[in-house]
mmCIF file of C-alpha atoms and ligand atoms in Angstrom:
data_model
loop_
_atom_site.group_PDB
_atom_site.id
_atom_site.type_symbol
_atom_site.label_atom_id
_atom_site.label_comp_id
_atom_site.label_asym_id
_atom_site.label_seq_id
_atom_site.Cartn_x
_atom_site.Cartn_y
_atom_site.Cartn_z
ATOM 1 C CA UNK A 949 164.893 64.558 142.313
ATOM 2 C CA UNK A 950 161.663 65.510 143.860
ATOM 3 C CA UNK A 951 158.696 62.845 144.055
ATOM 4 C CA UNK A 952 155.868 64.673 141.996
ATOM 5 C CA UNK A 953 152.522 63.851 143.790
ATOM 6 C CA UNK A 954 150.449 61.817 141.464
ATOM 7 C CA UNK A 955 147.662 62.810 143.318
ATOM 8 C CA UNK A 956 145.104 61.690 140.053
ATOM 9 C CA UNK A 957 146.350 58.146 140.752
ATOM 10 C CA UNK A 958 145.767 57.861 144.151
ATOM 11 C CA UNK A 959 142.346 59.193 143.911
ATOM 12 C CA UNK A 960 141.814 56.741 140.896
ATOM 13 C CA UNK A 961 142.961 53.710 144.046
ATOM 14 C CA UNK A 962 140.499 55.497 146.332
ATOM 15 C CA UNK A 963 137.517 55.774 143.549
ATOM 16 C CA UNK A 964 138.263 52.069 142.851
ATOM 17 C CA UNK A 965 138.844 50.967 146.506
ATOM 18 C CA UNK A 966 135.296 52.684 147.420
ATOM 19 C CA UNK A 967 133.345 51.250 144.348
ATOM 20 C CA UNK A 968 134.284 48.072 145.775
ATOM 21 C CA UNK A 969 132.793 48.785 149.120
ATOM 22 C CA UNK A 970 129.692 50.534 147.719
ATOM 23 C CA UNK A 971 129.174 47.062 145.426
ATOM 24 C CA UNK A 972 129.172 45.387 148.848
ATOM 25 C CA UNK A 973 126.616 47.500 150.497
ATOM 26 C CA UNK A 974 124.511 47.572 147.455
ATOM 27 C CA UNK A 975 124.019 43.900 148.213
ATOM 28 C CA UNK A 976 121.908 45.148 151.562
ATOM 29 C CA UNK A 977 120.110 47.907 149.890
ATOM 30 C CA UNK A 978 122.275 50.437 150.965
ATOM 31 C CA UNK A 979 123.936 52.512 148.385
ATOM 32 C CA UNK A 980 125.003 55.629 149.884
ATOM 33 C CA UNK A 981 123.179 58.320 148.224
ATOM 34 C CA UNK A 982 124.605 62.623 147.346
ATOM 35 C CA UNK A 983 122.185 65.143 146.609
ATOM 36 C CA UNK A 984 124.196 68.084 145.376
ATOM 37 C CA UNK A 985 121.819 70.778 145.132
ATOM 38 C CA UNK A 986 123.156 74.087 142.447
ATOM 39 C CA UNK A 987 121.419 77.262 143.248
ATOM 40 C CA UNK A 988 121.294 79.388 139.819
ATOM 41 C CA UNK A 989 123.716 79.256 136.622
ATOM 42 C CA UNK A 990 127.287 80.169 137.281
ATOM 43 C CA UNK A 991 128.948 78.178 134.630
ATOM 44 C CA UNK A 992 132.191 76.979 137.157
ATOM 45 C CA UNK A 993 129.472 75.503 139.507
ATOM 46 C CA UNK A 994 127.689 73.678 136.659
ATOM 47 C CA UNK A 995 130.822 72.253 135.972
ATOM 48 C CA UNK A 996 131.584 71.635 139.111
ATOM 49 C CA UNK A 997 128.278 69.833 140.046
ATOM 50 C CA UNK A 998 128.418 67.915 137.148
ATOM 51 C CA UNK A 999 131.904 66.045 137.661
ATOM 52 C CA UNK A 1000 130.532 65.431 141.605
ATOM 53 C CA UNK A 1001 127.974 63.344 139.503
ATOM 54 C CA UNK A 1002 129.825 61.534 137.404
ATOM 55 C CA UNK A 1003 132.118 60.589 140.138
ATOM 56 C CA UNK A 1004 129.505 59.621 142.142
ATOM 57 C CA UNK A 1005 127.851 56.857 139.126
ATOM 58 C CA UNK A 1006 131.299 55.962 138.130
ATOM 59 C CA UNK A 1007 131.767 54.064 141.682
ATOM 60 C CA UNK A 1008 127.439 53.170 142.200
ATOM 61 C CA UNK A 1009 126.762 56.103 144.723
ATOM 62 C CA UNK A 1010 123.174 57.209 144.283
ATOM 63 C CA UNK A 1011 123.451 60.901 142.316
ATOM 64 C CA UNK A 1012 120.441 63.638 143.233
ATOM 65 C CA UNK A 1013 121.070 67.071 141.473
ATOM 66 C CA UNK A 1014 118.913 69.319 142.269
ATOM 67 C CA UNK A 1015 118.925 72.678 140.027
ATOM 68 C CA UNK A 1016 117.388 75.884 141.333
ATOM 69 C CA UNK A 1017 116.933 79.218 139.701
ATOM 70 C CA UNK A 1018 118.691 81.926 140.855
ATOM 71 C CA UNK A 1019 115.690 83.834 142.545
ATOM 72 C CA UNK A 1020 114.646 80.853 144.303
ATOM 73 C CA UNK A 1021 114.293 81.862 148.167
ATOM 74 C CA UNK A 1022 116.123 81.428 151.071
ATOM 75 C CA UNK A 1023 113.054 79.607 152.687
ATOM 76 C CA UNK A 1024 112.203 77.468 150.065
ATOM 77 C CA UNK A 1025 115.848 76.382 149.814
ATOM 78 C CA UNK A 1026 115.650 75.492 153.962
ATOM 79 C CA UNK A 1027 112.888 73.743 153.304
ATOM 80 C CA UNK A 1028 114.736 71.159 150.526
ATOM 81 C CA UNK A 1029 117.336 70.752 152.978
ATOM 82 C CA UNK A 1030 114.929 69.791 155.656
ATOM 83 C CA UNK A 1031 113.228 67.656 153.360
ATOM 84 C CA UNK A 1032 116.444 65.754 152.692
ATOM 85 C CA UNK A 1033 117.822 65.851 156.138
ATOM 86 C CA UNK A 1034 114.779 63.462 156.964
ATOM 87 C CA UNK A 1035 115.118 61.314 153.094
ATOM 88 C CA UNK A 1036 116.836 58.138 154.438
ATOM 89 C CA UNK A 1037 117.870 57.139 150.750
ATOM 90 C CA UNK A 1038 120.063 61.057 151.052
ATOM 91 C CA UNK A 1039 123.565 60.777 153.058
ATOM 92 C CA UNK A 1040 124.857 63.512 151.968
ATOM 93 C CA UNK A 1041 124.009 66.908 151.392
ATOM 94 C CA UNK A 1042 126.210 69.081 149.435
ATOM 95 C CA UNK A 1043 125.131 73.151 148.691
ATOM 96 C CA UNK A 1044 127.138 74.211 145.590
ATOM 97 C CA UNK A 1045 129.046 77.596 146.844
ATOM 98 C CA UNK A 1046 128.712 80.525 145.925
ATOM 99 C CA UNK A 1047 124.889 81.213 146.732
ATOM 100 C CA UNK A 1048 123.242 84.299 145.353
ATOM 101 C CA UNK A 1049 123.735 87.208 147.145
ATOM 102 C CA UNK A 1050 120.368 87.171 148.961
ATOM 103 C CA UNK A 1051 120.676 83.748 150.448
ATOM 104 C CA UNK A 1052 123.065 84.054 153.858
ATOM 105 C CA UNK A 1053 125.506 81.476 153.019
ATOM 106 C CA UNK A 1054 125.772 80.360 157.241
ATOM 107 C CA UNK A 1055 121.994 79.420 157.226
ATOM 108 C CA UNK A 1056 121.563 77.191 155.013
ATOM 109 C CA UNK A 1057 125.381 75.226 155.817
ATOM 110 C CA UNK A 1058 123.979 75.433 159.232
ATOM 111 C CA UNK A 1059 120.036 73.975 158.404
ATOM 112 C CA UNK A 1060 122.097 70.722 157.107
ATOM 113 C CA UNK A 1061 122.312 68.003 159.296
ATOM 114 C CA UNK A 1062 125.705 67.680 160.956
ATOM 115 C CA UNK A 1063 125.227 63.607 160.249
ATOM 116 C CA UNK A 1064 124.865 64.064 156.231
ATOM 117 C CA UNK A 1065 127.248 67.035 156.190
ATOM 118 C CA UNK A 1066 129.817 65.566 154.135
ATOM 119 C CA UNK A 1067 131.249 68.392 152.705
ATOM 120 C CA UNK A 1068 132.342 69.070 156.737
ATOM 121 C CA UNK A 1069 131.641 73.004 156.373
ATOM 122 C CA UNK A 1070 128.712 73.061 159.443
ATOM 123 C CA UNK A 1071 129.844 74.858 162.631
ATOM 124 C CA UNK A 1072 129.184 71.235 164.443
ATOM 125 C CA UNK A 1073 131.711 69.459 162.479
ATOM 126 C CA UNK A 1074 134.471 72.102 162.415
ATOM 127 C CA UNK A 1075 133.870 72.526 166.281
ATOM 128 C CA UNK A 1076 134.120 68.416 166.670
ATOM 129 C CA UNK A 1077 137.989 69.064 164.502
ATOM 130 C CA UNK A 1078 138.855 71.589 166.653
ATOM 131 C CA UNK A 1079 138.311 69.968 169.719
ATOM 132 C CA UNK A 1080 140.023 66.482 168.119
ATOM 133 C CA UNK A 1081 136.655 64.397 167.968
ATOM 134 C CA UNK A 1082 135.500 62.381 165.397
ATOM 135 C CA UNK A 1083 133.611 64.391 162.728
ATOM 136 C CA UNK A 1084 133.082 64.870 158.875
ATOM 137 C CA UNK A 1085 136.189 66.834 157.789
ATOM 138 C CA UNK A 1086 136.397 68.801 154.926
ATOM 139 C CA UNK A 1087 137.073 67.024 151.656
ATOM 140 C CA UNK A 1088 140.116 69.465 150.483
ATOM 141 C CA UNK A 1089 141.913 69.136 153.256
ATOM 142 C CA UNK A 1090 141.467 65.376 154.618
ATOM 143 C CA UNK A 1091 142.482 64.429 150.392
ATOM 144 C CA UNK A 1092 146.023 67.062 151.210
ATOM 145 C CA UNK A 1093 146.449 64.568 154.576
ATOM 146 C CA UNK A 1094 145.323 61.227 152.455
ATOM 147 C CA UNK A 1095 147.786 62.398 149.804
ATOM 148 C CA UNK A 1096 150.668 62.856 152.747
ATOM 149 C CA UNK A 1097 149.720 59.655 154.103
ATOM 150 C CA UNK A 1098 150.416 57.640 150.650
ATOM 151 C CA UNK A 1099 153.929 59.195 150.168
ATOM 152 C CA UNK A 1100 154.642 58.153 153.679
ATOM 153 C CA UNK A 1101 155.046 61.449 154.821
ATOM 154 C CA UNK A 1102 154.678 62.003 159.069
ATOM 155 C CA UNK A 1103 154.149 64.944 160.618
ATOM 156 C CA UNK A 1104 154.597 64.488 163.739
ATOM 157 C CA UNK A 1105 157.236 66.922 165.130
ATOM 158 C CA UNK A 1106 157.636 68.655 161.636
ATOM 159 C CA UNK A 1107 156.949 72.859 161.095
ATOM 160 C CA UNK A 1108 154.239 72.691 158.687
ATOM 161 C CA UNK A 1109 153.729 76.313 157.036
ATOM 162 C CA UNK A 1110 149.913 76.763 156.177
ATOM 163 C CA UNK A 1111 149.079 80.170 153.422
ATOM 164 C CA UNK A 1112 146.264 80.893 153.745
ATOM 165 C CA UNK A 1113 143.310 80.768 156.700
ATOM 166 C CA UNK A 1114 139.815 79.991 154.825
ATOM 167 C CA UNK A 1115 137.369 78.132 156.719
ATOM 168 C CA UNK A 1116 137.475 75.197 153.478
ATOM 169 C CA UNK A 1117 141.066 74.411 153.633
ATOM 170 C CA UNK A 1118 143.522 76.760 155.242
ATOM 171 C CA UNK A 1119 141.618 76.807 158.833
ATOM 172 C CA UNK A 1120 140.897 73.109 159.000
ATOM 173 C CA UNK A 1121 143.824 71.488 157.196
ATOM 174 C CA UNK A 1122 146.038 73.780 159.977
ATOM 175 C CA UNK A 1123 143.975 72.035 162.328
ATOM 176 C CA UNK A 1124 144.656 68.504 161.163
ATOM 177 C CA UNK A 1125 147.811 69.100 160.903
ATOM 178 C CA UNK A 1126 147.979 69.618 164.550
ATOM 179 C CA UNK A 1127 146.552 66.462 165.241
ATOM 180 C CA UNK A 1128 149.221 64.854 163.572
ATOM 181 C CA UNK A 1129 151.864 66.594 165.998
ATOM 182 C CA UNK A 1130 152.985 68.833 163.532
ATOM 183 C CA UNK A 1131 154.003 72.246 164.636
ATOM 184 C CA UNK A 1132 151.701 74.465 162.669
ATOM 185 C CA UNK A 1133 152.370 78.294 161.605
ATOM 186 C CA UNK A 1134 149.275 79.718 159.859
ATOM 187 C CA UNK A 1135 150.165 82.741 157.258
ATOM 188 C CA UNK A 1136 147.430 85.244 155.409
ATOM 189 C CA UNK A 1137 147.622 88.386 153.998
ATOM 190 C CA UNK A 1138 148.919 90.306 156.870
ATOM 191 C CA UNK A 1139 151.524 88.119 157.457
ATOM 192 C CA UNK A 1140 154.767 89.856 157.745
ATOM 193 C CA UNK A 1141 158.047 88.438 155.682
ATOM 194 C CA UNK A 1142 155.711 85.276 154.188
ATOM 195 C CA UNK A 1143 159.209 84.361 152.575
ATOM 196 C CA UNK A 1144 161.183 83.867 155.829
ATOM 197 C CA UNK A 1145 157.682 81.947 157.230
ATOM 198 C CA UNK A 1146 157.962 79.517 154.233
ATOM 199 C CA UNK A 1147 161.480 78.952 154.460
ATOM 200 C CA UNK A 1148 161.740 77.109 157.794
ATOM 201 C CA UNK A 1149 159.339 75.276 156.842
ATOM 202 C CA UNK A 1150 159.610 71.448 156.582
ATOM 203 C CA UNK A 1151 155.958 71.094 154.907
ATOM 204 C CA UNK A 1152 154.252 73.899 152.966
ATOM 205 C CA UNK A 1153 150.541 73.724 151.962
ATOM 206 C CA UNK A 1154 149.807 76.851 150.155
ATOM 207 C CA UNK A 1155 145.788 77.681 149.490
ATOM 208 C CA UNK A 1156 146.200 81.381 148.760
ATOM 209 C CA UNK A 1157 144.239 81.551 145.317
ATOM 210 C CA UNK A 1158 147.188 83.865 143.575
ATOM 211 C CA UNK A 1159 149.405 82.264 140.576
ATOM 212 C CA UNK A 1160 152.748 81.255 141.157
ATOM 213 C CA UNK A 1161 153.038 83.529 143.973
ATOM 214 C CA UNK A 1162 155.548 81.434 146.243
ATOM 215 C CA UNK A 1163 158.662 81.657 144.594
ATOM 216 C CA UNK A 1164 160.780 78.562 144.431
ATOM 217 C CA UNK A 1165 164.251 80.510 145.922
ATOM 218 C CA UNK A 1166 161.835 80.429 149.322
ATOM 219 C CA UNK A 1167 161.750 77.179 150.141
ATOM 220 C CA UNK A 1168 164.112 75.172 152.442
ATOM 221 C CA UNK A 1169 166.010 72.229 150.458
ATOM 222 C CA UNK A 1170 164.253 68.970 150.870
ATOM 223 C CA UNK A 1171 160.714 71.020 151.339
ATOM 224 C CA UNK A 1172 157.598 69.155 150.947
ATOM 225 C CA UNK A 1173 155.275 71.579 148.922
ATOM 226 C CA UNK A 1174 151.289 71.244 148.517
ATOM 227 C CA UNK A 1175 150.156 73.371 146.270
ATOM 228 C CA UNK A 1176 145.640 73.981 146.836
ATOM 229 C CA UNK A 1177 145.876 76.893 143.842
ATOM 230 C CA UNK A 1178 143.859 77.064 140.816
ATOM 231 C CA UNK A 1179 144.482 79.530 138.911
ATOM 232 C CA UNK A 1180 143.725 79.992 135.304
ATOM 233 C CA UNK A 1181 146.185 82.081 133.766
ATOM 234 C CA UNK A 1182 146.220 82.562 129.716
ATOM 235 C CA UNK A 1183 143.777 79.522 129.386
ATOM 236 C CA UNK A 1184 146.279 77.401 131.312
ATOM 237 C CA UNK A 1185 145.648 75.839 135.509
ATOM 238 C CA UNK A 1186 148.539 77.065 137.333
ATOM 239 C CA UNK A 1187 148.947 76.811 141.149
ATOM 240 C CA UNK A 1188 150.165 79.549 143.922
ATOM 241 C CA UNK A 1189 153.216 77.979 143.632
ATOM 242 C CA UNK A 1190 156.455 78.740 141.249
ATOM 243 C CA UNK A 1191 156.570 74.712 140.390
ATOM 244 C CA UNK A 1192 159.403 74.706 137.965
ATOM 245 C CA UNK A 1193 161.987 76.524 140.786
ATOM 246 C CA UNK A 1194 160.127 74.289 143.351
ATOM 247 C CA UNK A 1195 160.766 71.339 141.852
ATOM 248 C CA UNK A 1196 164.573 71.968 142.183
ATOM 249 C CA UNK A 1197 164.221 72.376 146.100
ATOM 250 C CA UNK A 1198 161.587 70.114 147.220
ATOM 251 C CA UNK A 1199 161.464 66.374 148.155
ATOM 252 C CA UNK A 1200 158.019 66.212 147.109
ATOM 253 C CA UNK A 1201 155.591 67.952 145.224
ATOM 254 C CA UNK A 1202 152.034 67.930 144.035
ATOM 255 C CA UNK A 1203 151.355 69.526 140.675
ATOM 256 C CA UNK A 1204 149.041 71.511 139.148
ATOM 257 C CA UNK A 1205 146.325 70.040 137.685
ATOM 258 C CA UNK A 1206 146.448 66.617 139.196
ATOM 259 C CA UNK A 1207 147.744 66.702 142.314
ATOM 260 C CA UNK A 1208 145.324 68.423 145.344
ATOM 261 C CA UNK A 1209 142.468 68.828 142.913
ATOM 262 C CA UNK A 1210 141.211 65.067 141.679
ATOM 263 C CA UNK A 1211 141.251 64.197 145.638
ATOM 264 C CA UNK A 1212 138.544 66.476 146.697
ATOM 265 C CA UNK A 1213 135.866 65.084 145.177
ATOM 266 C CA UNK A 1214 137.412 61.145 145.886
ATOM 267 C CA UNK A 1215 136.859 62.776 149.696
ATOM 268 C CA UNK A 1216 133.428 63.427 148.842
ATOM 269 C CA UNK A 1217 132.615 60.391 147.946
ATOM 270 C CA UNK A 1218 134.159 58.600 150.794
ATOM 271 C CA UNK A 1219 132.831 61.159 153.294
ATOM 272 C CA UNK A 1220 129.061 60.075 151.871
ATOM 273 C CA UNK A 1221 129.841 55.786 152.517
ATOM 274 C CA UNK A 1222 131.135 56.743 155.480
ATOM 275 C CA UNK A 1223 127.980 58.634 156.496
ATOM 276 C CA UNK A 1224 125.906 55.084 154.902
ATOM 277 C CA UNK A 1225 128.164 53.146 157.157
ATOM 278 C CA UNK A 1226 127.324 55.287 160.177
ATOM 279 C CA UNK A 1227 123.423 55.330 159.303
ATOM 280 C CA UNK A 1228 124.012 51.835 159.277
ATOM 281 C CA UNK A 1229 125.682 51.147 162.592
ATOM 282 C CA UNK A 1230 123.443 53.420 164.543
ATOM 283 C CA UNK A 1231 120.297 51.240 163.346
ATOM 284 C CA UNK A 1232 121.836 48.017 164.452
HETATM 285 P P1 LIG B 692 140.147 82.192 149.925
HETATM 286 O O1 LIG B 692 140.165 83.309 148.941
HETATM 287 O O2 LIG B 692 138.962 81.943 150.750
HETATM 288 O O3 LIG B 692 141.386 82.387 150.916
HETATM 289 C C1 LIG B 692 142.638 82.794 150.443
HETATM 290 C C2 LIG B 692 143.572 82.987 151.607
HETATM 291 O O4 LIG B 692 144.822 83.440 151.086
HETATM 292 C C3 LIG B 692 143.100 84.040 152.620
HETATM 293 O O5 LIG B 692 143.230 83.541 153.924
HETATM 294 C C4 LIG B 692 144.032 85.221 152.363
HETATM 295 O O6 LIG B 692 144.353 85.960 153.518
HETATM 296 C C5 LIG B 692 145.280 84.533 151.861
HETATM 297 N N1 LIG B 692 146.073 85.458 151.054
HETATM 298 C C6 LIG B 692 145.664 86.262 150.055
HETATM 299 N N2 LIG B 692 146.680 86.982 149.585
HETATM 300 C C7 LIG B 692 147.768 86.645 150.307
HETATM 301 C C8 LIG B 692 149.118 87.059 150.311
HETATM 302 N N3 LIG B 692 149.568 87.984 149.464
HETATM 303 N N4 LIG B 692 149.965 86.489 151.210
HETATM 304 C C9 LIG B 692 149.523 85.542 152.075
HETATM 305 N N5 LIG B 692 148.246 85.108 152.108
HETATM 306 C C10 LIG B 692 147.380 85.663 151.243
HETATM 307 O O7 LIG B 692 140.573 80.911 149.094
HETATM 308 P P2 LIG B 692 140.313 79.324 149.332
HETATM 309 O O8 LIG B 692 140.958 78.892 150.597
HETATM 310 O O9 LIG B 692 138.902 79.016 149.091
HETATM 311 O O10 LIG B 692 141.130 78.744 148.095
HETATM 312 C C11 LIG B 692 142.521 78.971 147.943
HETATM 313 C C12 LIG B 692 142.967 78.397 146.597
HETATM 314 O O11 LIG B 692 142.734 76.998 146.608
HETATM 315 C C13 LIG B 692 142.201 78.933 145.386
HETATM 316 O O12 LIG B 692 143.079 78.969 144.288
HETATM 317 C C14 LIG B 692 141.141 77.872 145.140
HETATM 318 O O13 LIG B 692 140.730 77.814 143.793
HETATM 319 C C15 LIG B 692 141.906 76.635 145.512
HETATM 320 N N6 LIG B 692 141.053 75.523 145.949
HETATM 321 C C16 LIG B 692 141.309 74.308 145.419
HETATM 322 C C17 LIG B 692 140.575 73.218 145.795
HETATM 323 C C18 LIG B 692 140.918 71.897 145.222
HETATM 324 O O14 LIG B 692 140.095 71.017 145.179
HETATM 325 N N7 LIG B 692 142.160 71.693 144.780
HETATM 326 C C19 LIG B 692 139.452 73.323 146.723
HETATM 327 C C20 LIG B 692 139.307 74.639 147.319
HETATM 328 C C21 LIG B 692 140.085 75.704 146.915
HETATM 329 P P3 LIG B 692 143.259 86.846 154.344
HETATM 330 O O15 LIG B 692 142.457 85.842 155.124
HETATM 331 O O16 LIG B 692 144.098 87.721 155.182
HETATM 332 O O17 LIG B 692 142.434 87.557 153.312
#
């Protein structure tokens, strides 16, 4: 029987485990502080922003949303940022994606500073993972690697099969994966035979964005499967992978909802005490 990935639970340890430490450096005057800033009215942002912000109350991190209309300027929205790169109660910045068309998406990840870039999406950050140095890394794939860690999975010396190559989780989780010694094949649309890819493949993190695509008969027996997708199909979340023929063959398994999802945002918020901590260690 396959271990199903409770990954809600283990983000409900981490939320607890972090309200805990943000108690403690409320005590000095430091809670950690998020401005998420939502550029316009698509309703899957709104909803997005909104649970960042109740995460972030529900374990005492200070909350800033910041709303803009959808015409607002690219220079007026560089010249928040700035304004909150040099706001010591801000740690983290967070842009809700996608901008409006007229805003270049690169400028304004790259106006944030690289120390309250929690989300880990500026060039800075992703060149420090690259290079294996210590950096903000991005919240998707460090919760995939966090939710790894807590079913006692290693990597090291294991073919880890990576679908999909986006700079938010296929890129950098192929990356991390490499730094835990994994041997790391990186599949996209061109890839040739995904099937055969997949099927020597001891781990399989799939981030492809297409429902139930990765049919269970493709994975090796004993297969650890992550599954990124969210897909809503007939009103229902579904992931890119075939779960119910998956489950047969794997050892593990995250689901879909609750298994990748409900650690991204637990990332977030550990990404922005960890930026409080580092404010705080610099000063000393
Ligand atoms: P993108 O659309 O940016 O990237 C999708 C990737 O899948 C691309 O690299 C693309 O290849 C590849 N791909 C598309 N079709 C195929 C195919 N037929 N065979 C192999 N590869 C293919 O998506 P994201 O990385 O942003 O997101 C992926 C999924 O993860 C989505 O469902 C998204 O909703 C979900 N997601 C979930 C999060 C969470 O918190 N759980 C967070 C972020 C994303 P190519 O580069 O060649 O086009």
């Amino acid at each position: 029987m396959a271990i199903i990935i409770d990954g809600k639970a283990i983000a409900e340890r981490l939320r607890n485990d972090l309200a805990k430490e943000v108690a403690e450096l409320a005590q000095s005057n430091n809670i950690p502080g998020l401005a998420v800033i939502l550029v316009g009215d698509d309703p899957a942002s709104r909803s997005y922003v909104a649970s960042k912000d109740r995460a972030c109350q529900k374990v005492g991190i200070h909350s800033r949303q910041i709303h803009l209309p959808a015409a607002t300027r690219e220079d007026e929205l560089l010249a928040l940022i700035d304004e909150l790169n040099r706001d010591s109660a801000i740690d983290g910045i967070l842009v809700q994606l996608p901008l409006p068309k007229h805003i270049e998406t690169a400028h304004i990840i790259e106006a944030i500073h690289p120390d309250k870039d929690v989300d880990g999406f500026h060039p800075y950050n992703l060149g420090r993972l690259a290079s294996g140095a210590p950096c903000f890394q991005p919240c998707t794939p460090l919760g995939i690697l966090r939710l790894l860690d807590e079913t006692g999975i290693d990597l090291a010396g294991k073919n880890v099969t990576v679908v999909g190559r986006s700079n938010i989780v296929g890129k950098p989780v192929a990356l991390m994966c490499l730094a835990r010694h994994a041997t790391v094949t990186i599949c996209h649309s061109r890839t040739r035979d995904l099937a055969q890819q997949i099927g020597r493949a001891d781990v399989v993190i799939a981030a492809v964005g297409r429902p139930q695509m990765l049919k269970g008969a493709w994975f090796k027996e004993g297969a650890v499967i992550i599954d990124v997708g969210i897909n809503r199909v007939e009103g229902k979340l579904v992931g890119d992978v075939e779960f119910e023929s998956a489950v047969q063959r794997a050892s593990a398994i995250t689901p879909v909802p609750g298994g990748v999802g409900p650690m991204t945002i637990a990332m977030l918020l550990a990404n922005t005490v960890e930026s409080r901590k580092r404010s705080i260690a610099a000063r000393q």
